[in-house]
Amino acid sequence: MFKMLIVVNILFVLLGCNQAHVEMNHSDSLIVIDAGHGGHDSGAIGAGKYEKNLVLQIAHKVAKNFKNMGYKVYLTRDDDRFIKLSGRTKIADRQDAKVFISIHANAIADKNRFAQVEGIETYFLQKTRDARSQRIAEKENAAVLKDTDGLSKHVIIDSVLNGPKIIESNKLAIDVQNNIMKSVKKLYSDVRNGGAKPAPFYVLVGASRPSILVEVGYITNPKERARLFTSEYQEQIAKGIVAGVTRYINNRKQEIGF
Ligand SMILES: [Zn+2]
């Protein structure tokens, strides 16, 4: 399934390259940026540094860069406050966003491996065989499914979890991951590329538009943590995210003949 999606994506990219120049006006595109955690939920902690603070700093830089490109931007949180996970994607749906980007930092529990585990990863929502994730997804979709019978329910759930949104989220994740890597490597050539991966993250379930979760690096890795808390590195991550989303939206506009 994953391989097929990649082939589809490559085809779209190839087709996109042969198309005529596309208007670069992004004023109609609203981007929802979700800084993970906040308030009593500090997220991961590395040497006394909090994920919630790091991702808010990066989210602000991402927002500024999008605005400079003419996009409209909405932040799920603008300061150190807690927002329930289910509320975050509901905000994206209510705001009629083009894409939803959740920003997080990674961590591992094993102290002995802190120095070895590092890198940037981008996740997109993918159907899972895990029963718990299935239940979460079904609960999120309950409102849509209320008035339908059993058979249609399965058809709808299947189309929600396997439909165009998944393919679009996959394409968005690949574009964003590639462009973040390109951007951060201008500062450091040794940043590890963790790739674009499928994942049943709760925060992404229920978002009715292309949705990704960026893990900007490991807060538990001393070298990566030091970089992550500098303004220069945060700026490169932000620029990469904006370049990736822009590439995705431009290709999308070409696909649907805008
Ligand atoms: Zn997180």
PDB file of C-alpha atoms and ligand atoms in Angstrom:
ATOM      1  CA  MET A   1       0.000   0.000   0.000  1.00  0.00           C
ATOM      2  CA  PHE A   2       2.730   2.404   1.015  1.00  0.00           C
ATOM      3  CA  LYS A   3       4.822   1.573  -2.097  1.00  0.00           C
ATOM      4  CA  MET A   4       1.790   2.144  -4.323  1.00  0.00           C
ATOM      5  CA  LEU A   5       1.204   5.568  -2.757  1.00  0.00           C
ATOM      6  CA  ILE A   6       4.805   6.520  -3.449  1.00  0.00           C
ATOM      7  CA  VAL A   7       4.452   5.466  -7.111  1.00  0.00           C
ATOM      8  CA  VAL A   8       1.253   7.536  -7.393  1.00  0.00           C
ATOM      9  CA  ASN A   9       3.069  10.477  -5.839  1.00  0.00           C
ATOM     10  CA  ILE A  10       6.007  10.198  -8.249  1.00  0.00           C
ATOM     11  CA  LEU A  11       3.557  10.112 -11.178  1.00  0.00           C
ATOM     12  CA  PHE A  12       1.881  13.304  -9.973  1.00  0.00           C
ATOM     13  CA  VAL A  13       5.239  15.003  -9.534  1.00  0.00           C
ATOM     14  CA  LEU A  14       6.288  14.006 -13.078  1.00  0.00           C
ATOM     15  CA  LEU A  15       2.975  15.205 -14.524  1.00  0.00           C
ATOM     16  CA  GLY A  16       3.243  18.414 -12.497  1.00  0.00           C
ATOM     17  CA  CYS A  17       6.649  19.207 -13.987  1.00  0.00           C
ATOM     18  CA  ASN A  18       5.223  19.245 -17.501  1.00  0.00           C
ATOM     19  CA  GLN A  19       2.438  21.655 -16.647  1.00  0.00           C
ATOM     20  CA  ALA A  20       2.430  25.366 -17.382  1.00  0.00           C
ATOM     21  CA  HIS A  21       3.409  27.950 -14.795  1.00  0.00           C
ATOM     22  CA  VAL A  22       0.918  28.219 -11.958  1.00  0.00           C
ATOM     23  CA  GLU A  23      -0.231  31.432 -10.298  1.00  0.00           C
ATOM     24  CA  MET A  24       1.678  31.806  -6.996  1.00  0.00           C
ATOM     25  CA  ASN A  25      -1.011  33.722  -5.129  1.00  0.00           C
ATOM     26  CA  HIS A  26      -1.675  31.987  -1.809  1.00  0.00           C
ATOM     27  CA  SER A  27      -4.113  34.477  -0.322  1.00  0.00           C
ATOM     28  CA  ASP A  28      -6.939  31.921  -0.598  1.00  0.00           C
ATOM     29  CA  SER A  29      -5.000  29.275   1.330  1.00  0.00           C
ATOM     30  CA  LEU A  30      -5.528  28.961   5.083  1.00  0.00           C
ATOM     31  CA  ILE A  31      -2.971  26.901   6.970  1.00  0.00           C
ATOM     32  CA  VAL A  32      -3.667  25.603  10.488  1.00  0.00           C
ATOM     33  CA  ILE A  33      -0.513  25.239  12.588  1.00  0.00           C
ATOM     34  CA  ASP A  34      -0.791  23.175  15.735  1.00  0.00           C
ATOM     35  CA  ALA A  35       1.964  23.507  18.354  1.00  0.00           C
ATOM     36  CA  GLY A  36       1.770  20.264  20.342  1.00  0.00           C
ATOM     37  CA  HIS A  37       0.989  20.048  24.083  1.00  0.00           C
ATOM     38  CA  GLY A  38       0.868  23.265  26.211  1.00  0.00           C
ATOM     39  CA  GLY A  39      -0.174  24.284  29.726  1.00  0.00           C
ATOM     40  CA  HIS A  40       0.009  21.402  32.224  1.00  0.00           C
ATOM     41  CA  ASP A  41       1.038  19.080  29.350  1.00  0.00           C
ATOM     42  CA  SER A  42       4.755  19.789  28.853  1.00  0.00           C
ATOM     43  CA  GLY A  43       5.276  17.038  26.265  1.00  0.00           C
ATOM     44  CA  ALA A  44       8.724  15.470  26.148  1.00  0.00           C
ATOM     45  CA  ILE A  45      11.470  16.817  28.425  1.00  0.00           C
ATOM     46  CA  GLY A  46      15.215  16.791  27.708  1.00  0.00           C
ATOM     47  CA  ALA A  47      17.734  18.237  30.228  1.00  0.00           C
ATOM     48  CA  GLY A  48      15.054  20.507  31.693  1.00  0.00           C
ATOM     49  CA  LYS A  49      13.899  21.782  28.283  1.00  0.00           C
ATOM     50  CA  TYR A  50      10.212  21.351  27.402  1.00  0.00           C
ATOM     51  CA  GLU A  51       8.771  20.172  24.105  1.00  0.00           C
ATOM     52  CA  LYS A  52       5.740  22.487  24.564  1.00  0.00           C
ATOM     53  CA  ASN A  53       8.018  25.586  24.558  1.00  0.00           C
ATOM     54  CA  LEU A  54      10.158  24.427  21.636  1.00  0.00           C
ATOM     55  CA  VAL A  55       7.223  23.629  19.357  1.00  0.00           C
ATOM     56  CA  LEU A  56       5.496  26.939  20.149  1.00  0.00           C
ATOM     57  CA  GLN A  57       8.671  28.846  19.188  1.00  0.00           C
ATOM     58  CA  ILE A  58       8.846  26.895  15.906  1.00  0.00           C
ATOM     59  CA  ALA A  59       5.097  27.316  15.274  1.00  0.00           C
ATOM     60  CA  HIS A  60       5.486  31.105  15.550  1.00  0.00           C
ATOM     61  CA  LYS A  61       8.326  31.037  13.005  1.00  0.00           C
ATOM     62  CA  VAL A  62       6.299  28.803  10.686  1.00  0.00           C
ATOM     63  CA  ALA A  63       3.357  31.221  10.961  1.00  0.00           C
ATOM     64  CA  LYS A  64       5.556  34.244  10.201  1.00  0.00           C
ATOM     65  CA  ASN A  65       7.060  32.566   7.123  1.00  0.00           C
ATOM     66  CA  PHE A  66       3.642  31.539   5.799  1.00  0.00           C
ATOM     67  CA  LYS A  67       2.358  35.126   6.279  1.00  0.00           C
ATOM     68  CA  ASN A  68       5.380  36.488   4.396  1.00  0.00           C
ATOM     69  CA  MET A  69       4.368  34.250   1.468  1.00  0.00           C
ATOM     70  CA  GLY A  70       0.810  35.652   1.543  1.00  0.00           C
ATOM     71  CA  TYR A  71      -0.908  32.701   3.256  1.00  0.00           C
ATOM     72  CA  LYS A  72      -3.574  33.024   5.907  1.00  0.00           C
ATOM     73  CA  VAL A  73      -2.546  31.340   9.147  1.00  0.00           C
ATOM     74  CA  TYR A  74      -4.370  30.018  12.188  1.00  0.00           C
ATOM     75  CA  LEU A  75      -2.566  28.775  15.303  1.00  0.00           C
ATOM     76  CA  THR A  76      -4.428  26.252  17.495  1.00  0.00           C
ATOM     77  CA  ARG A  77      -2.566  27.839  20.419  1.00  0.00           C
ATOM     78  CA  ASP A  78      -0.650  31.102  20.493  1.00  0.00           C
ATOM     79  CA  ASP A  79       0.673  30.805  24.037  1.00  0.00           C
ATOM     80  CA  ASP A  80       1.320  28.274  26.806  1.00  0.00           C
ATOM     81  CA  ARG A  81      -2.152  26.787  27.162  1.00  0.00           C
ATOM     82  CA  PHE A  82      -3.607  23.295  27.001  1.00  0.00           C
ATOM     83  CA  ILE A  83      -6.016  22.333  24.216  1.00  0.00           C
ATOM     84  CA  LYS A  84      -7.590  18.881  24.074  1.00  0.00           C
ATOM     85  CA  LEU A  85      -6.390  16.761  21.158  1.00  0.00           C
ATOM     86  CA  SER A  86      -9.911  16.373  19.771  1.00  0.00           C
ATOM     87  CA  GLY A  87     -10.313  20.153  19.830  1.00  0.00           C
ATOM     88  CA  ARG A  88      -7.236  20.725  17.685  1.00  0.00           C
ATOM     89  CA  THR A  89      -8.525  19.055  14.522  1.00  0.00           C
ATOM     90  CA  LYS A  90     -12.012  20.464  15.104  1.00  0.00           C
ATOM     91  CA  ILE A  91     -10.393  23.904  14.903  1.00  0.00           C
ATOM     92  CA  ALA A  92      -8.870  22.904  11.551  1.00  0.00           C
ATOM     93  CA  ASP A  93     -12.259  21.749  10.250  1.00  0.00           C
ATOM     94  CA  ARG A  94     -14.073  24.842  11.465  1.00  0.00           C
ATOM     95  CA  GLN A  95     -11.488  27.159   9.940  1.00  0.00           C
ATOM     96  CA  ASP A  96     -11.759  25.526   6.487  1.00  0.00           C
ATOM     97  CA  ALA A  97      -8.020  25.054   6.266  1.00  0.00           C
ATOM     98  CA  LYS A  98      -6.122  23.782   3.225  1.00  0.00           C
ATOM     99  CA  VAL A  99      -3.764  21.752   5.397  1.00  0.00           C
ATOM    100  CA  PHE A 100      -3.269  20.917   9.076  1.00  0.00           C
ATOM    101  CA  ILE A 101       0.283  20.762  10.452  1.00  0.00           C
ATOM    102  CA  SER A 102       0.963  19.536  13.969  1.00  0.00           C
ATOM    103  CA  ILE A 103       4.460  20.270  15.328  1.00  0.00           C
ATOM    104  CA  HIS A 104       6.089  18.027  17.936  1.00  0.00           C
ATOM    105  CA  ALA A 105       9.513  16.997  19.206  1.00  0.00           C
ATOM    106  CA  ASN A 106      10.539  13.415  19.773  1.00  0.00           C
ATOM    107  CA  ALA A 107      12.052  11.667  22.800  1.00  0.00           C
ATOM    108  CA  ILE A 108      13.210   8.226  23.884  1.00  0.00           C
ATOM    109  CA  ALA A 109      13.102   6.726  27.378  1.00  0.00           C
ATOM    110  CA  ASP A 110      16.404   4.792  27.310  1.00  0.00           C
ATOM    111  CA  LYS A 111      19.112   7.117  28.719  1.00  0.00           C
ATOM    112  CA  ASN A 112      21.874   4.916  27.301  1.00  0.00           C
ATOM    113  CA  ARG A 113      20.731   5.691  23.760  1.00  0.00           C
ATOM    114  CA  PHE A 114      20.140   9.473  24.104  1.00  0.00           C
ATOM    115  CA  ALA A 115      23.250  10.276  22.057  1.00  0.00           C
ATOM    116  CA  GLN A 116      22.432   7.808  19.266  1.00  0.00           C
ATOM    117  CA  VAL A 117      18.766   8.484  18.490  1.00  0.00           C
ATOM    118  CA  GLU A 118      18.168  11.650  16.466  1.00  0.00           C
ATOM    119  CA  GLY A 119      16.551  12.996  13.329  1.00  0.00           C
ATOM    120  CA  ILE A 120      13.485  14.570  11.735  1.00  0.00           C
ATOM    121  CA  GLU A 121      10.341  12.612  10.801  1.00  0.00           C
ATOM    122  CA  THR A 122       7.007  13.565   9.235  1.00  0.00           C
ATOM    123  CA  TYR A 123       3.907  11.436   9.842  1.00  0.00           C
ATOM    124  CA  PHE A 124       0.624  11.217   7.959  1.00  0.00           C
ATOM    125  CA  LEU A 125      -2.596   9.522   8.983  1.00  0.00           C
ATOM    126  CA  GLN A 126      -2.827   5.925   7.850  1.00  0.00           C
ATOM    127  CA  LYS A 127      -5.335   3.151   8.374  1.00  0.00           C
ATOM    128  CA  THR A 128      -4.235   0.860  11.152  1.00  0.00           C
ATOM    129  CA  ARG A 129      -5.021  -2.722  12.165  1.00  0.00           C
ATOM    130  CA  ASP A 130      -4.574  -1.705  15.784  1.00  0.00           C
ATOM    131  CA  ALA A 131      -7.966  -2.087  17.470  1.00  0.00           C
ATOM    132  CA  ARG A 132      -7.549   0.884  19.791  1.00  0.00           C
ATOM    133  CA  SER A 133      -6.737   3.293  16.959  1.00  0.00           C
ATOM    134  CA  GLN A 134      -9.673   1.931  14.985  1.00  0.00           C
ATOM    135  CA  ARG A 135     -11.989   2.646  17.909  1.00  0.00           C
ATOM    136  CA  ILE A 136     -10.605   6.176  18.179  1.00  0.00           C
ATOM    137  CA  ALA A 137     -11.164   6.796  14.478  1.00  0.00           C
ATOM    138  CA  GLU A 138     -14.689   5.393  14.630  1.00  0.00           C
ATOM    139  CA  LYS A 139     -15.513   7.543  17.637  1.00  0.00           C
ATOM    140  CA  GLU A 140     -14.261  10.635  15.807  1.00  0.00           C
ATOM    141  CA  ASN A 141     -16.449   9.789  12.833  1.00  0.00           C
ATOM    142  CA  ALA A 142     -19.508   8.967  14.931  1.00  0.00           C
ATOM    143  CA  ALA A 143     -21.270  12.260  14.176  1.00  0.00           C
ATOM    144  CA  VAL A 144     -21.054  11.657  10.422  1.00  0.00           C
ATOM    145  CA  LEU A 145     -22.240   8.075  10.790  1.00  0.00           C
ATOM    146  CA  LYS A 146     -25.183   8.630  13.146  1.00  0.00           C
ATOM    147  CA  ASP A 147     -27.975   8.244  10.568  1.00  0.00           C
ATOM    148  CA  THR A 148     -26.551   5.444   8.426  1.00  0.00           C
ATOM    149  CA  ASP A 149     -27.014   1.665   8.557  1.00  0.00           C
ATOM    150  CA  GLY A 150     -24.303  -0.903   9.289  1.00  0.00           C
ATOM    151  CA  LEU A 151     -23.155  -1.512   5.716  1.00  0.00           C
ATOM    152  CA  SER A 152     -22.878   2.164   4.794  1.00  0.00           C
ATOM    153  CA  LYS A 153     -21.061   2.757   8.046  1.00  0.00           C
ATOM    154  CA  HIS A 154     -18.263   0.444   6.954  1.00  0.00           C
ATOM    155  CA  VAL A 155     -18.143   1.968   3.502  1.00  0.00           C
ATOM    156  CA  ILE A 156     -17.918   5.454   4.983  1.00  0.00           C
ATOM    157  CA  ILE A 157     -15.291   4.502   7.563  1.00  0.00           C
ATOM    158  CA  ASP A 158     -13.282   2.847   4.812  1.00  0.00           C
ATOM    159  CA  SER A 159     -13.478   5.876   2.555  1.00  0.00           C
ATOM    160  CA  VAL A 160     -12.536   8.174   5.439  1.00  0.00           C
ATOM    161  CA  LEU A 161      -9.480   6.097   6.352  1.00  0.00           C
ATOM    162  CA  ASN A 162      -8.393   5.068   2.848  1.00  0.00           C
ATOM    163  CA  GLY A 163      -9.774   7.873   0.723  1.00  0.00           C
ATOM    164  CA  PRO A 164      -8.121  10.761  -1.122  1.00  0.00           C
ATOM    165  CA  LYS A 165      -7.331  12.480   2.187  1.00  0.00           C
ATOM    166  CA  ILE A 166      -4.814   9.726   2.997  1.00  0.00           C
ATOM    167  CA  ILE A 167      -3.134  10.001  -0.400  1.00  0.00           C
ATOM    168  CA  GLU A 168      -3.063  13.790  -0.083  1.00  0.00           C
ATOM    169  CA  SER A 169      -1.666  13.604   3.461  1.00  0.00           C
ATOM    170  CA  ASN A 170       0.991  11.185   2.234  1.00  0.00           C
ATOM    171  CA  LYS A 171       2.005  13.557  -0.582  1.00  0.00           C
ATOM    172  CA  LEU A 172       2.041  16.509   1.806  1.00  0.00           C
ATOM    173  CA  ALA A 173       4.219  14.570   4.279  1.00  0.00           C
ATOM    174  CA  ILE A 174       6.754  13.677   1.555  1.00  0.00           C
ATOM    175  CA  ASP A 175       6.963  17.282   0.284  1.00  0.00           C
ATOM    176  CA  VAL A 176       7.322  18.704   3.798  1.00  0.00           C
ATOM    177  CA  GLN A 177       9.900  16.129   4.949  1.00  0.00           C
ATOM    178  CA  ASN A 178      12.029  16.603   1.783  1.00  0.00           C
ATOM    179  CA  ASN A 179      11.972  20.382   2.071  1.00  0.00           C
ATOM    180  CA  ILE A 180      12.765  20.446   5.807  1.00  0.00           C
ATOM    181  CA  MET A 181      15.800  18.242   5.128  1.00  0.00           C
ATOM    182  CA  LYS A 182      16.931  20.455   2.255  1.00  0.00           C
ATOM    183  CA  SER A 183      16.600  23.524   4.466  1.00  0.00           C
ATOM    184  CA  VAL A 184      18.294  22.257   7.672  1.00  0.00           C
ATOM    185  CA  LYS A 185      21.190  20.770   5.703  1.00  0.00           C
ATOM    186  CA  LYS A 186      22.177  24.312   4.758  1.00  0.00           C
ATOM    187  CA  LEU A 187      23.186  24.654   8.451  1.00  0.00           C
ATOM    188  CA  TYR A 188      24.225  21.079   9.330  1.00  0.00           C
ATOM    189  CA  SER A 189      24.975  18.322   6.808  1.00  0.00           C
ATOM    190  CA  ASP A 190      24.618  15.531   9.395  1.00  0.00           C
ATOM    191  CA  VAL A 191      20.914  15.882  10.300  1.00  0.00           C
ATOM    192  CA  ARG A 192      19.323  12.423  10.089  1.00  0.00           C
ATOM    193  CA  ASN A 193      16.413  12.030   7.664  1.00  0.00           C
ATOM    194  CA  GLY A 194      13.793   9.860   9.408  1.00  0.00           C
ATOM    195  CA  GLY A 195      11.524  10.035   6.346  1.00  0.00           C
ATOM    196  CA  ALA A 196       7.756  10.380   5.842  1.00  0.00           C
ATOM    197  CA  LYS A 197       5.843   7.631   7.641  1.00  0.00           C
ATOM    198  CA  PRO A 198       2.262   6.476   8.231  1.00  0.00           C
ATOM    199  CA  ALA A 199       0.943   6.675  11.791  1.00  0.00           C
ATOM    200  CA  PRO A 200      -2.396   6.547  13.588  1.00  0.00           C
ATOM    201  CA  PHE A 201      -1.791   9.662  15.690  1.00  0.00           C
ATOM    202  CA  TYR A 202      -4.908  10.680  17.544  1.00  0.00           C
ATOM    203  CA  VAL A 203      -4.403  14.346  16.748  1.00  0.00           C
ATOM    204  CA  LEU A 204      -4.614  13.587  13.022  1.00  0.00           C
ATOM    205  CA  VAL A 205      -7.723  11.413  13.229  1.00  0.00           C
ATOM    206  CA  GLY A 206     -10.830  13.355  12.328  1.00  0.00           C
ATOM    207  CA  ALA A 207      -9.124  16.108  10.376  1.00  0.00           C
ATOM    208  CA  SER A 208     -11.041  16.272   7.108  1.00  0.00           C
ATOM    209  CA  ARG A 209      -8.142  17.718   5.142  1.00  0.00           C
ATOM    210  CA  PRO A 210      -4.532  16.754   4.415  1.00  0.00           C
ATOM    211  CA  SER A 211      -2.941  16.471   7.856  1.00  0.00           C
ATOM    212  CA  ILE A 212       0.596  15.783   8.976  1.00  0.00           C
ATOM    213  CA  LEU A 213       2.587  15.672  12.189  1.00  0.00           C
ATOM    214  CA  VAL A 214       6.207  16.851  12.080  1.00  0.00           C
ATOM    215  CA  GLU A 215       8.633  15.521  14.709  1.00  0.00           C
ATOM    216  CA  VAL A 216      11.313  18.205  14.448  1.00  0.00           C
ATOM    217  CA  GLY A 217      13.983  16.204  16.287  1.00  0.00           C
ATOM    218  CA  TYR A 218      14.841  14.414  19.534  1.00  0.00           C
ATOM    219  CA  ILE A 219      14.809  16.622  22.596  1.00  0.00           C
ATOM    220  CA  THR A 220      16.643  13.796  24.412  1.00  0.00           C
ATOM    221  CA  ASN A 221      19.645  13.940  22.041  1.00  0.00           C
ATOM    222  CA  PRO A 222      22.190  16.495  23.394  1.00  0.00           C
ATOM    223  CA  LYS A 223      23.495  17.567  19.980  1.00  0.00           C
ATOM    224  CA  GLU A 224      20.048  17.856  18.399  1.00  0.00           C
ATOM    225  CA  ARG A 225      18.542  19.562  21.477  1.00  0.00           C
ATOM    226  CA  ALA A 226      21.233  22.272  21.372  1.00  0.00           C
ATOM    227  CA  ARG A 227      20.447  22.939  17.702  1.00  0.00           C
ATOM    228  CA  LEU A 228      16.674  22.838  18.189  1.00  0.00           C
ATOM    229  CA  PHE A 229      16.746  25.648  20.751  1.00  0.00           C
ATOM    230  CA  THR A 230      18.634  28.073  18.476  1.00  0.00           C
ATOM    231  CA  SER A 231      16.685  30.628  16.488  1.00  0.00           C
ATOM    232  CA  GLU A 232      18.719  29.870  13.312  1.00  0.00           C
ATOM    233  CA  TYR A 233      17.879  26.160  13.296  1.00  0.00           C
ATOM    234  CA  GLN A 234      14.214  26.821  14.113  1.00  0.00           C
ATOM    235  CA  GLU A 235      14.099  29.247  11.185  1.00  0.00           C
ATOM    236  CA  GLN A 236      15.478  26.601   8.782  1.00  0.00           C
ATOM    237  CA  ILE A 237      12.867  24.082   9.975  1.00  0.00           C
ATOM    238  CA  ALA A 238      10.118  26.699   9.531  1.00  0.00           C
ATOM    239  CA  LYS A 239      11.312  27.641   6.030  1.00  0.00           C
ATOM    240  CA  GLY A 240      11.405  23.948   5.077  1.00  0.00           C
ATOM    241  CA  ILE A 241       7.833  23.363   6.268  1.00  0.00           C
ATOM    242  CA  VAL A 242       6.576  26.398   4.312  1.00  0.00           C
ATOM    243  CA  ALA A 243       8.478  25.358   1.154  1.00  0.00           C
ATOM    244  CA  GLY A 244       7.074  21.814   1.426  1.00  0.00           C
ATOM    245  CA  VAL A 245       3.475  22.977   1.857  1.00  0.00           C
ATOM    246  CA  THR A 246       3.873  25.444  -1.022  1.00  0.00           C
ATOM    247  CA  ARG A 247       5.184  22.706  -3.297  1.00  0.00           C
ATOM    248  CA  TYR A 248       2.293  20.455  -2.284  1.00  0.00           C
ATOM    249  CA  ILE A 249      -0.355  23.157  -2.877  1.00  0.00           C
ATOM    250  CA  ASN A 250       1.117  24.161  -6.248  1.00  0.00           C
ATOM    251  CA  ASN A 251       1.120  20.533  -7.429  1.00  0.00           C
ATOM    252  CA  ARG A 252      -2.446  20.143  -6.135  1.00  0.00           C
ATOM    253  CA  LYS A 253      -3.596  23.219  -8.063  1.00  0.00           C
ATOM    254  CA  GLN A 254      -2.095  21.755 -11.235  1.00  0.00           C
ATOM    255  CA  GLU A 255      -3.796  18.393 -10.653  1.00  0.00           C
ATOM    256  CA  ILE A 256      -7.257  19.915 -10.374  1.00  0.00           C
ATOM    257  CA  GLY A 257      -6.657  22.338 -13.248  1.00  0.00           C
ATOM    258  CA  PHE A 258      -6.687  25.606 -11.320  1.00  0.00           C
TER     259      PHE A 258
HETATM  260 ZN    ZN B   1       4.598  15.786  21.263  1.00  0.00          ZN
END
